[in-house]
PDB file of C-alpha atoms and ligand atoms in Angstrom:
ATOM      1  CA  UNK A   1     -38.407 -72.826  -7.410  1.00 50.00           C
ATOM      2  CA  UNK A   2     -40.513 -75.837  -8.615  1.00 59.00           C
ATOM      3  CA  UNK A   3     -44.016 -73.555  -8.865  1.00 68.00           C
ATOM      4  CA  UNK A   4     -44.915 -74.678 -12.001  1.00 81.00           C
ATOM      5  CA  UNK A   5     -44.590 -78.552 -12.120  1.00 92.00           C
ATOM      6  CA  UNK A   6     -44.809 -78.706  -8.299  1.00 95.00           C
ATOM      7  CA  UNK A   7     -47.653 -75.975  -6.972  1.00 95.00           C
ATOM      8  CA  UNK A   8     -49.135 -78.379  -3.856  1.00 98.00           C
ATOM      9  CA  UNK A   9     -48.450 -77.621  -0.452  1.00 98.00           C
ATOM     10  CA  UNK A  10     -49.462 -79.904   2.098  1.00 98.00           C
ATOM     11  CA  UNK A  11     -50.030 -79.555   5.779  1.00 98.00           C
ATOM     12  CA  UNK A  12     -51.839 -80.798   8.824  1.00 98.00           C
ATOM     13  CA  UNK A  13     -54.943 -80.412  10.360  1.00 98.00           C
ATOM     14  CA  UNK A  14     -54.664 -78.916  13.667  1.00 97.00           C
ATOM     15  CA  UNK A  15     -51.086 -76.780  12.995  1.00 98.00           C
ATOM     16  CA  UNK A  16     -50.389 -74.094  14.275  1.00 97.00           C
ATOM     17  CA  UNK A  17     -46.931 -72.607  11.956  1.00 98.00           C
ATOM     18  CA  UNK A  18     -47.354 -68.932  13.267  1.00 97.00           C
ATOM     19  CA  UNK A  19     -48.970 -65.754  11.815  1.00 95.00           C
ATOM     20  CA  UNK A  20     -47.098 -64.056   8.934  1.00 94.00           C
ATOM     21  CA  UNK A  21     -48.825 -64.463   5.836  1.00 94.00           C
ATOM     22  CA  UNK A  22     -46.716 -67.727   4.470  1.00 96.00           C
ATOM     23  CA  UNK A  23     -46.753 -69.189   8.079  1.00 97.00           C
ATOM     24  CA  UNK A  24     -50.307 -68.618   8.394  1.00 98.00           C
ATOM     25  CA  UNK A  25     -51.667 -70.042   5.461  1.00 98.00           C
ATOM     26  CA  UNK A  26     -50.194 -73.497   6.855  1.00 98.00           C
ATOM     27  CA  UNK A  27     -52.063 -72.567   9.652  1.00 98.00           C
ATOM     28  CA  UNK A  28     -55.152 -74.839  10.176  1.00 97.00           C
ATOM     29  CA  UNK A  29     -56.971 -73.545  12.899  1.00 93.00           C
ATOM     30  CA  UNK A  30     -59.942 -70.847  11.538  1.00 93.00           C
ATOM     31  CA  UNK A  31     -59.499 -68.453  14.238  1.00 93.00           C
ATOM     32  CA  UNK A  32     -56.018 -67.817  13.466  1.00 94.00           C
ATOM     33  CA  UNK A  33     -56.406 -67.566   9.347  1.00 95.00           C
ATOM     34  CA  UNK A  34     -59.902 -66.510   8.624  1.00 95.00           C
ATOM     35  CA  UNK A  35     -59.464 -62.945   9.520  1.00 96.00           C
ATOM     36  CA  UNK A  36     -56.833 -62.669   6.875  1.00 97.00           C
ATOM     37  CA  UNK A  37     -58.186 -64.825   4.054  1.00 96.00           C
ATOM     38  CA  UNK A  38     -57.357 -65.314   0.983  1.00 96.00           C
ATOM     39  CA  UNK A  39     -53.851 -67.020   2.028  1.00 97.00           C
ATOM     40  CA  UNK A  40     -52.187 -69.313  -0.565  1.00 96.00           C
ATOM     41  CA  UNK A  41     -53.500 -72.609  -1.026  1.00 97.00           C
ATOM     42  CA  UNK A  42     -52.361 -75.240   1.302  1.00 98.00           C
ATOM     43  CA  UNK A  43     -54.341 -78.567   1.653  1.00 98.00           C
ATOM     44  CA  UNK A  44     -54.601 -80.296   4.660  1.00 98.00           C
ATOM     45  CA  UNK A  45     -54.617 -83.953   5.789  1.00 98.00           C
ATOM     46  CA  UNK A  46     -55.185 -85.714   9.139  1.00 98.00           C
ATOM     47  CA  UNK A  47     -51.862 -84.707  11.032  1.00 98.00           C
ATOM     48  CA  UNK A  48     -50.476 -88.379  12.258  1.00 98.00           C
ATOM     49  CA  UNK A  49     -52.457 -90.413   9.501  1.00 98.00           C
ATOM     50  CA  UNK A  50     -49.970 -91.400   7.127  1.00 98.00           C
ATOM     51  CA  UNK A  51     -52.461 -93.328   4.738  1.00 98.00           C
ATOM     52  CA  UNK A  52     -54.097 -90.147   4.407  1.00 98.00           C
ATOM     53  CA  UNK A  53     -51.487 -88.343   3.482  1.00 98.00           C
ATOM     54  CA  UNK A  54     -50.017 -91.409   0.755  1.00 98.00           C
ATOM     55  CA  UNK A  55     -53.735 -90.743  -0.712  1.00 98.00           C
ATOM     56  CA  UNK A  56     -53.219 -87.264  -1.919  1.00 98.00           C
ATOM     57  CA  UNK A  57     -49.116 -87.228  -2.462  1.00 98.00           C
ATOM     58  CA  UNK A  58     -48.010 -87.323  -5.606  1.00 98.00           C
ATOM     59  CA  UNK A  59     -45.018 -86.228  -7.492  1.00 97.00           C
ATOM     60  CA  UNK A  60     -46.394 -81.965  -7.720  1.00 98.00           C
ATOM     61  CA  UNK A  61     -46.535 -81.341  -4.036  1.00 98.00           C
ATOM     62  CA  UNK A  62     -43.255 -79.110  -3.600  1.00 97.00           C
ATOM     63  CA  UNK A  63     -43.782 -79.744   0.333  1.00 98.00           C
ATOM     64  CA  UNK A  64     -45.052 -81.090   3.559  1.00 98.00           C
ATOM     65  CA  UNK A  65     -45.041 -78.865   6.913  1.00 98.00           C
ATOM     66  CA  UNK A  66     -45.311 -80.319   9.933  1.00 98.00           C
ATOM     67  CA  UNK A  67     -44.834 -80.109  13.400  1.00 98.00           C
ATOM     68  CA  UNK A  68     -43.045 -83.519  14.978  1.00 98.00           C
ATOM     69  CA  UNK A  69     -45.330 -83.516  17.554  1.00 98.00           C
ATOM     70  CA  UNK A  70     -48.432 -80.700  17.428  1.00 98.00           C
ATOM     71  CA  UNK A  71     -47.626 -77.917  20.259  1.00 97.00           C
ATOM     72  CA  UNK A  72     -50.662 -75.631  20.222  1.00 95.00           C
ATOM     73  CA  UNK A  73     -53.684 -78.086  19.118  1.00 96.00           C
ATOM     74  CA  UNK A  74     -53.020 -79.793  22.552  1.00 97.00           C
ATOM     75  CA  UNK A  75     -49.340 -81.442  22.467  1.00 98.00           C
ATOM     76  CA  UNK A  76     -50.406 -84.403  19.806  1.00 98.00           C
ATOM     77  CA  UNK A  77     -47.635 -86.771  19.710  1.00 98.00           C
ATOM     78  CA  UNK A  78     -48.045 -89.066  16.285  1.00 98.00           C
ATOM     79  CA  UNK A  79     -47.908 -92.822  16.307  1.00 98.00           C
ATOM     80  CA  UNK A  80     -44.683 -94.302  15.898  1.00 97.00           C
ATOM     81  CA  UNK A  81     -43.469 -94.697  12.458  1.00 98.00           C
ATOM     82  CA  UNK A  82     -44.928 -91.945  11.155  1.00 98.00           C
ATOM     83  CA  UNK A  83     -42.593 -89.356  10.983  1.00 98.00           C
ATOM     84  CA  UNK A  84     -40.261 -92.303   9.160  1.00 98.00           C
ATOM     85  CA  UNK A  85     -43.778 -92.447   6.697  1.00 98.00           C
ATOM     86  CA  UNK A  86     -43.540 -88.881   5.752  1.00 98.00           C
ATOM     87  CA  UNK A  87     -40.165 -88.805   4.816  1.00 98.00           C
ATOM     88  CA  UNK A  88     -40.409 -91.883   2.624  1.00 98.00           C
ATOM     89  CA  UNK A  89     -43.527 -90.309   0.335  1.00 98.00           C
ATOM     90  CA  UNK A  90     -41.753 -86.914  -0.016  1.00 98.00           C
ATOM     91  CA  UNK A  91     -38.867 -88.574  -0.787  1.00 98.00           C
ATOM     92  CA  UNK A  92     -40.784 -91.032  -3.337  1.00 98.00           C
ATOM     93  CA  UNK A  93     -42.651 -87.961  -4.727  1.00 98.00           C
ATOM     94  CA  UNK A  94     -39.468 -85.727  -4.692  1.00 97.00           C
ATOM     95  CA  UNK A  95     -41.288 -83.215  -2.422  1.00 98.00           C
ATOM     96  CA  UNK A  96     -39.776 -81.202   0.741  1.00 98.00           C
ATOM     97  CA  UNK A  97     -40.188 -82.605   3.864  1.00 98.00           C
ATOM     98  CA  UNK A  98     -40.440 -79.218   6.208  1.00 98.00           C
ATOM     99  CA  UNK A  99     -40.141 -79.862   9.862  1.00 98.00           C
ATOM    100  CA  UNK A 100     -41.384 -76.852  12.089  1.00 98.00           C
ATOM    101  CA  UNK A 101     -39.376 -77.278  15.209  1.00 98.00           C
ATOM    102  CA  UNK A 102     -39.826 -73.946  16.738  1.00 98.00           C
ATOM    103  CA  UNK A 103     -41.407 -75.344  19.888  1.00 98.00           C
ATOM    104  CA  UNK A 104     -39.800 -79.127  19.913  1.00 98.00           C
ATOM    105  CA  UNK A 105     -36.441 -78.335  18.494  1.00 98.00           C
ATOM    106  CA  UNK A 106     -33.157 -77.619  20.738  1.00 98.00           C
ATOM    107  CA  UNK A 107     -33.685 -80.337  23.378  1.00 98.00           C
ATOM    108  CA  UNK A 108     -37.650 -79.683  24.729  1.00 98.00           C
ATOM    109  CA  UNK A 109     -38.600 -83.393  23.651  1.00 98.00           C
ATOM    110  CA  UNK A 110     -35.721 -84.886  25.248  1.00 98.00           C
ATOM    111  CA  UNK A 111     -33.893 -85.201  21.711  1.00 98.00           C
ATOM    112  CA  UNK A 112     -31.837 -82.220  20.698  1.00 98.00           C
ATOM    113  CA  UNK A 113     -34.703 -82.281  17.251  1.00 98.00           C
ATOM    114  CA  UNK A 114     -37.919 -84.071  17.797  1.00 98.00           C
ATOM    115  CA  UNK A 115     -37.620 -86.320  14.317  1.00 98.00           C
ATOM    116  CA  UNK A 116     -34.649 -87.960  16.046  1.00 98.00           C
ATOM    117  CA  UNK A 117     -36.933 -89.829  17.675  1.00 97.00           C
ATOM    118  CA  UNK A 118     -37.853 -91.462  14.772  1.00 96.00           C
ATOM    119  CA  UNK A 119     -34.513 -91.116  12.696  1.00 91.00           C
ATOM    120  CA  UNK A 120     -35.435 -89.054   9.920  1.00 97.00           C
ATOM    121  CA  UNK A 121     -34.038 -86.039   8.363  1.00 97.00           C
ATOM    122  CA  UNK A 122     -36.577 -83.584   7.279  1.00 98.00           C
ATOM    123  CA  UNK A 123     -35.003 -81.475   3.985  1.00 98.00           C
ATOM    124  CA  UNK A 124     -36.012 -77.955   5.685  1.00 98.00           C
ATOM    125  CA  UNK A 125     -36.260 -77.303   9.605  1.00 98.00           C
ATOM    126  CA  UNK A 126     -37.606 -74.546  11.275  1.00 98.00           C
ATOM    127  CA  UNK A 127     -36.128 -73.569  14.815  1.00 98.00           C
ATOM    128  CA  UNK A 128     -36.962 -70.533  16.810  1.00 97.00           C
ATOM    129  CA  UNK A 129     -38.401 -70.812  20.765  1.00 95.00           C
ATOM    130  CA  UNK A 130     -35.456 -72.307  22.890  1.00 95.00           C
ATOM    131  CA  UNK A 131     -32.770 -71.664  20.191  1.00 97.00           C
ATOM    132  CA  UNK A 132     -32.609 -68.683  21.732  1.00 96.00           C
ATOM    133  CA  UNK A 133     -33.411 -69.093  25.354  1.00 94.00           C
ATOM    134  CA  UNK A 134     -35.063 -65.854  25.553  1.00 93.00           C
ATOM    135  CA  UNK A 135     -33.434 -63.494  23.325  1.00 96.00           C
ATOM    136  CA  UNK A 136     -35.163 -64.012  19.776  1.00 96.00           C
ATOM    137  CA  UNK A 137     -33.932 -65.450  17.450  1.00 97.00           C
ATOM    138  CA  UNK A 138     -35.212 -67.995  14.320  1.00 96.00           C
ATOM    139  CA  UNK A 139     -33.476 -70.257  12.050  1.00 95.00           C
ATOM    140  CA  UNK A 140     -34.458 -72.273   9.026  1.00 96.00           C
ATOM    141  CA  UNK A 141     -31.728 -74.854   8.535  1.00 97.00           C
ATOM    142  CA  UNK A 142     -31.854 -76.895   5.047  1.00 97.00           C
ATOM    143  CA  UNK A 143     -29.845 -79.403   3.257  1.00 98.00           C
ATOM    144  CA  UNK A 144     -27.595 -78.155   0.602  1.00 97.00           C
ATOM    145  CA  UNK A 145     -29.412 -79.156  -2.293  1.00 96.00           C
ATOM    146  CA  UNK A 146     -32.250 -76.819  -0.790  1.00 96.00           C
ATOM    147  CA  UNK A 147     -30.003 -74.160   0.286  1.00 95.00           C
ATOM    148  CA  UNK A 148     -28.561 -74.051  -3.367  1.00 94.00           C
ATOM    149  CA  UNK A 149     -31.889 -73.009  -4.712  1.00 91.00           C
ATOM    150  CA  UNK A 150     -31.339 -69.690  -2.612  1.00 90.00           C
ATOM    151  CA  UNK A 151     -28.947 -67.039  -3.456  1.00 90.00           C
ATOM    152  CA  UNK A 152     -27.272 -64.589  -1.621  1.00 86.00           C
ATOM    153  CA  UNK A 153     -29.685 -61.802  -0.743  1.00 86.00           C
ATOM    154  CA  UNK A 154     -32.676 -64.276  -2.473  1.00 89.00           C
ATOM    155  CA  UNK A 155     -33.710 -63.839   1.607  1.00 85.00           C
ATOM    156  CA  UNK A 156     -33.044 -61.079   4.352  1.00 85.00           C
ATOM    157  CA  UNK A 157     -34.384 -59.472   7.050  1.00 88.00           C
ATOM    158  CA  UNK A 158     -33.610 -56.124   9.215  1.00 91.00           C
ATOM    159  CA  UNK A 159     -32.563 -58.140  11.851  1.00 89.00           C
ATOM    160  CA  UNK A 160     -31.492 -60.960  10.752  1.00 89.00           C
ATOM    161  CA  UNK A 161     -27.556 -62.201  11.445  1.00 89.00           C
ATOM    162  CA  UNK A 162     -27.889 -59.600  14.845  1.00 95.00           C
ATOM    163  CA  UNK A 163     -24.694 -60.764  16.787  1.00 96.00           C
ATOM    164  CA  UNK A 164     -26.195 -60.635  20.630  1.00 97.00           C
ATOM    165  CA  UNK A 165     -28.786 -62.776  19.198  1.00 97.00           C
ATOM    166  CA  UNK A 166     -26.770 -65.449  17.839  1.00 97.00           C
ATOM    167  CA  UNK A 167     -23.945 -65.328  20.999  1.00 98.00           C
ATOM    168  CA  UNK A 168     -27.344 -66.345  23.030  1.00 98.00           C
ATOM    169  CA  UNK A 169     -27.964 -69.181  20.778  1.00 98.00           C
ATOM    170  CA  UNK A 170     -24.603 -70.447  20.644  1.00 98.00           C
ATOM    171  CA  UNK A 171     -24.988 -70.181  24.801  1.00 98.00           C
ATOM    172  CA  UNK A 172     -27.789 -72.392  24.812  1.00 98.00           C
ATOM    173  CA  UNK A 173     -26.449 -74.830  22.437  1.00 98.00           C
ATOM    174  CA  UNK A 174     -23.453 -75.087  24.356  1.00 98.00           C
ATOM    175  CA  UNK A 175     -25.523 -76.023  27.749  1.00 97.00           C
ATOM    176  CA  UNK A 176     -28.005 -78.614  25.400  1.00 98.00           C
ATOM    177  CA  UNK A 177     -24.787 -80.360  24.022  1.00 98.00           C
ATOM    178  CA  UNK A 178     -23.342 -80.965  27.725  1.00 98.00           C
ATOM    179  CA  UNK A 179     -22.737 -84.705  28.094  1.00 98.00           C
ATOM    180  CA  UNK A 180     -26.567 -85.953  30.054  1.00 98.00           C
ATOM    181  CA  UNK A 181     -28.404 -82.590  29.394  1.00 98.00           C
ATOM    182  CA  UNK A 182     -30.836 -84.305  26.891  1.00 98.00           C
ATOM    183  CA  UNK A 183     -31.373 -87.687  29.030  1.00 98.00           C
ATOM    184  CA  UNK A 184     -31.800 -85.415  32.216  1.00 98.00           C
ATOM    185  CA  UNK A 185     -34.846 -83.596  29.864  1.00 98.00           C
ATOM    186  CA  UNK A 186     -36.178 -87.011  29.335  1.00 98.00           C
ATOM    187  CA  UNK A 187     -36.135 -88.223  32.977  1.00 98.00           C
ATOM    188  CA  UNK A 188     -37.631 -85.141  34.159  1.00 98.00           C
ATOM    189  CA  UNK A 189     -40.301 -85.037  31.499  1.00 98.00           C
ATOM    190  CA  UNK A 190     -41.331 -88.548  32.976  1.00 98.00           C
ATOM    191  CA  UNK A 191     -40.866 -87.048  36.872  1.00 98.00           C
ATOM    192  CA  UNK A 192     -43.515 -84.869  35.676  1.00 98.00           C
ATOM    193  CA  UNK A 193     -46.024 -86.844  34.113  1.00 98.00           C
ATOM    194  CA  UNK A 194     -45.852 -88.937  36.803  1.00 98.00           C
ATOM    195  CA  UNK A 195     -46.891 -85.848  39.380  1.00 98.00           C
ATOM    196  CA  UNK A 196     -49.562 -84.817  36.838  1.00 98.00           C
ATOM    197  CA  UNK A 197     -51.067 -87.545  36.633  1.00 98.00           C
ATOM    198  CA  UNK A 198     -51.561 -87.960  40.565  1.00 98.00           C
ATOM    199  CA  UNK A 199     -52.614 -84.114  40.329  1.00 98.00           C
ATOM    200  CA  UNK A 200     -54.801 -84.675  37.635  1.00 98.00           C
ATOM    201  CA  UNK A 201     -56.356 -88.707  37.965  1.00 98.00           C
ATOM    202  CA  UNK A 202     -59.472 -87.301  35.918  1.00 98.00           C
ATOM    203  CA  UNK A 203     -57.421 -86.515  32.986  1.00 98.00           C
ATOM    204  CA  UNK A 204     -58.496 -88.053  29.838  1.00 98.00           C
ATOM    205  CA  UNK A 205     -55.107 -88.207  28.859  1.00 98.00           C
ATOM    206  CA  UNK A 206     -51.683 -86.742  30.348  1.00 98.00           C
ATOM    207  CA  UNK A 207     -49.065 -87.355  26.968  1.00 98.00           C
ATOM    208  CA  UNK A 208     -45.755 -85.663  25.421  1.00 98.00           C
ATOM    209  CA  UNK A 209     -42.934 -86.079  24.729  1.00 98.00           C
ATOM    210  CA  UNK A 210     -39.801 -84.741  27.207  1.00 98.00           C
ATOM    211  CA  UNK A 211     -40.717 -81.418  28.514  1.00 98.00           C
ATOM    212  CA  UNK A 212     -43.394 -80.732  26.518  1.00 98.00           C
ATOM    213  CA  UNK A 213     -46.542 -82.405  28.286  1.00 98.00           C
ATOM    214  CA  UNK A 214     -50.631 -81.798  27.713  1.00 98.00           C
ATOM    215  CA  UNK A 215     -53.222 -82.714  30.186  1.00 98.00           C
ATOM    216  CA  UNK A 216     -55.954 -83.183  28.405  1.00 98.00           C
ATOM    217  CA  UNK A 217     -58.921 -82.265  30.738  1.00 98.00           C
ATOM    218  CA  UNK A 218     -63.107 -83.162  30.319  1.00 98.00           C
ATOM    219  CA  UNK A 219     -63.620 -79.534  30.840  1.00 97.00           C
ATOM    220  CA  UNK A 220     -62.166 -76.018  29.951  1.00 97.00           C
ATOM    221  CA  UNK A 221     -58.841 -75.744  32.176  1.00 98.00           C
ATOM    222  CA  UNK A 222     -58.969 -71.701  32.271  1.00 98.00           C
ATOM    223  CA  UNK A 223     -59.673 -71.588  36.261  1.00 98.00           C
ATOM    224  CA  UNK A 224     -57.235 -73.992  36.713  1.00 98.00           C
ATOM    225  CA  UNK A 225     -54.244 -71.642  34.512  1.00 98.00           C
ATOM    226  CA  UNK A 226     -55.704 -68.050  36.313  1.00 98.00           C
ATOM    227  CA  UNK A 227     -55.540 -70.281  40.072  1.00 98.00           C
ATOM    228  CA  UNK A 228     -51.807 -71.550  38.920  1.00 98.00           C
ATOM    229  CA  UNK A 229     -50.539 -67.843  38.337  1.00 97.00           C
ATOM    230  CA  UNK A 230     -51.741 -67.077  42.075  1.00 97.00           C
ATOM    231  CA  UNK A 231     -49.540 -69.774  43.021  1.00 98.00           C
ATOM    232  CA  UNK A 232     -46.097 -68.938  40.802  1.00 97.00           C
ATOM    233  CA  UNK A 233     -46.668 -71.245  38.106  1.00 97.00           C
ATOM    234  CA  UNK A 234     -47.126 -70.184  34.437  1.00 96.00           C
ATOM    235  CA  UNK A 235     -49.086 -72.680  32.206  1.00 97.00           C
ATOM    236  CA  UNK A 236     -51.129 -72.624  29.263  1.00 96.00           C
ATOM    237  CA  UNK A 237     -54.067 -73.679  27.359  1.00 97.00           C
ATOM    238  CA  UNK A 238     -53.855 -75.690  24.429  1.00 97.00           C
ATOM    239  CA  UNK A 239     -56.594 -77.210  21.735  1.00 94.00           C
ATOM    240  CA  UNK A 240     -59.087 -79.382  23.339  1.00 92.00           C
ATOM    241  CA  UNK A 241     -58.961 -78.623  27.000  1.00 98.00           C
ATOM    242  CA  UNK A 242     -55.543 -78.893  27.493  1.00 98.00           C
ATOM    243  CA  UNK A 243     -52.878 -77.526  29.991  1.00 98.00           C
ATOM    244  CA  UNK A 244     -49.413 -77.080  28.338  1.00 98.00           C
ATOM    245  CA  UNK A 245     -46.633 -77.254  30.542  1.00 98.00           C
ATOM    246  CA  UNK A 246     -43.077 -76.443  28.969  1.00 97.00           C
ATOM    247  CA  UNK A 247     -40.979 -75.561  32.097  1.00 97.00           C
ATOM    248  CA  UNK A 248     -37.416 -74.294  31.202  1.00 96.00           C
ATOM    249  CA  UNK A 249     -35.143 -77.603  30.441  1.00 96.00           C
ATOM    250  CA  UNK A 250     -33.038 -76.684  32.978  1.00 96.00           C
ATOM    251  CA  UNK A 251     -35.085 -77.432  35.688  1.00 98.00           C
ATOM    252  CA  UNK A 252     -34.281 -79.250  38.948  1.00 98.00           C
ATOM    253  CA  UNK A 253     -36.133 -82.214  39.910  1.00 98.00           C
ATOM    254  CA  UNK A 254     -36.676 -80.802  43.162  1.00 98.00           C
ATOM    255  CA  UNK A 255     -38.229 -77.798  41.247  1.00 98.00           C
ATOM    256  CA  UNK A 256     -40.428 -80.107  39.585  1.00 98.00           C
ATOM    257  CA  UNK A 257     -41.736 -81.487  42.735  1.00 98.00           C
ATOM    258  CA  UNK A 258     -42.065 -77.905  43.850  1.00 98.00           C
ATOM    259  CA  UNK A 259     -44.118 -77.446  40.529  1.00 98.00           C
ATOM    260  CA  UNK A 260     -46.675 -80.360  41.022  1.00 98.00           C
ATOM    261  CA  UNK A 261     -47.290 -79.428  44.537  1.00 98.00           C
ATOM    262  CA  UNK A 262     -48.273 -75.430  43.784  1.00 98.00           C
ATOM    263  CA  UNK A 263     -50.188 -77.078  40.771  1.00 98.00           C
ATOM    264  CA  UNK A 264     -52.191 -79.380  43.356  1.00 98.00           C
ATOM    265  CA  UNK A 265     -52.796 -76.662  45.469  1.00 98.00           C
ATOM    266  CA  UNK A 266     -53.783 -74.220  42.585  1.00 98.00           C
ATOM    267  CA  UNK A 267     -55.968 -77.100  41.475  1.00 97.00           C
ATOM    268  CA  UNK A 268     -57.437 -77.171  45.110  1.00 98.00           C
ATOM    269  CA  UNK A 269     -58.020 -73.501  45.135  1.00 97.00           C
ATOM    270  CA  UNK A 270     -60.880 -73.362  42.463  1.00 95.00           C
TER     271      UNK A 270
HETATM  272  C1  LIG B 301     -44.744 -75.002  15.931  1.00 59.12           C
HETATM  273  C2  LIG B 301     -44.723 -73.515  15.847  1.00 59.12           C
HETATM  274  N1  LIG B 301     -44.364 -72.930  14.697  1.00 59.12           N
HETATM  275  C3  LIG B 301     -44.329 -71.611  14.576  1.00 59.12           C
HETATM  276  C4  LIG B 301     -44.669 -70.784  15.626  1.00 59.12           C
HETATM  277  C5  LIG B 301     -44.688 -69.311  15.395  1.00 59.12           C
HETATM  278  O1  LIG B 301     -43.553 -68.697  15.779  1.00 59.12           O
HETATM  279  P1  LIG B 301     -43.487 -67.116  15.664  1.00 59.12           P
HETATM  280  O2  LIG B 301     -44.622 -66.605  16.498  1.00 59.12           O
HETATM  281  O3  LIG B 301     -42.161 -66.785  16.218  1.00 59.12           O
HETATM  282  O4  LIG B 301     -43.667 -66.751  14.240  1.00 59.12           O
HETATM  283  C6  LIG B 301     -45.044 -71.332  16.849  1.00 59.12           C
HETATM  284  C7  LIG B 301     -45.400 -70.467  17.982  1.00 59.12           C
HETATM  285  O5  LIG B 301     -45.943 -70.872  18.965  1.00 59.12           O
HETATM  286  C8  LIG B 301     -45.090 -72.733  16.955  1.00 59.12           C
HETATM  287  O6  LIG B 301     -45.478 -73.325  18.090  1.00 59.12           O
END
């Protein structure tokens, strides 16, 4: 809507936003976007370095995407304050702030949005992932100042508005709203950390936020992932050596134990 006076779009090194052409070009990582260059112009900054970001905002960037904490370049959780950071420049430079919650969103972080953590509001947020536990689904929620810029049919989709998608995601809200559901993610996020980090004392770092933890490895985790699978437990690789672990938020804490012991022995297998 603002193209001509505000044609900068900002976004982090390291994201991962998905692979449809918009999406993608907010993509950093080459392997993703280089097979389908040219995407629009985005630039990218230092994801978690606010300074960085203050050095190159000014008042015709329409946006800044980010992810609250980086999923897929190996669960990066920023320093505190900076979340609070980016919301003060876009709101300074009167740009959007654009949360992509589609992995963090809907209780995974032990907040039912990740930027709670740091009370903010981003103007856009993107949810997808858990919204739906299972059945797919997306959402973009926006204020309505941003949601007046977009008429009726403006946006649409084949599927979009499908009923048995949305009675699944008013499901899952209605189990992530239960009184304790969030703190219960939180305590069980730390259960786990704990465990990993007895698994895994060679870890150069074991970090996250609620249930979605990295362990950051000093080599290539892949036999590790392939050994876990023999043993009933699905994991996966992330940027940088890194195991990602997002187990559904309704697990037990006895299930978590059960978890960190077939991890151990998968470990113990290679
Ligand atoms: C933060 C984030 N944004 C966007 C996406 C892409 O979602 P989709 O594949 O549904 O387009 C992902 C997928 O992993 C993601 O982690």
């Amino acid at each position: 809507a603002h193209g001509k006076t505000k044609p900068r779009l900002i976004a982090c090194e390291g994201s991962f936003h998905g692979r449809t052409l918009g999406s993608l070009a907010l993509t950093h990582t080459p392997k993703y976007r280089e097979p389908f260059l040219p995407l629009i112009d985005v630039e990218f900054v230092p994801f978690g370095d606010a300074a960085a970001l203050a050095r190159i905002m000014r008042d015709d960037v329409a946006a800044v995407f980010l992810e609250p904490v980086q999923g897929e370049s190996g669960v990066q959780v920023p320093p505190p304050g900076y979340l609070r950071a980016v919301r003060e420049l876009c709101t300074r430079h009167g740009s959007l702030f654009v949360a992509d919650e589609v992995q963090t969103g809907i209780g995974r972080t032990g907040a039912m949005f990740a930027y709670q953590h740091e009370d903010v509001k981003p103007d856009v947020l993107c949810l997808a992932k858990a919204l739906g536990g299972g059945v797919p689904i997306g959402a973009v929620v926006m204020t309505e100042a941003v949601a007046a810029l977009l008429k009726p049919g403006l946006h649409g989709t084949t599927f979009g508005g499908n009923q048995l998608a949305c009675a699944a995601a008013l499901a899952v809200l209605e189990v992530v709203t239960q009184p304790g559901f969030l703190e219960r993610v939180s305590a069980h996020g730390a259960q786990l950390q704990a465990g990993l980090r007895r698994i895994f004392p060679e870890a150069l770092a074991v970090r996250g936020q609620g249930l979605l933890i990295g362990v950051q490895l000093p080599s290539d985790p892949a036999a590790i992932i392939r050994a876990g699978f023999d043993h009933g437990v699905v994991v996966g690789p992330a940027g940088g050596n890194v195991i990602r672990l997002a187990p559904p938020l309704t697990i037990s804490g006895e299930e978590i134990d059960e978890l960190c012991a077939r991890l151990a022995a998968a470990k113990a297998a290679v």
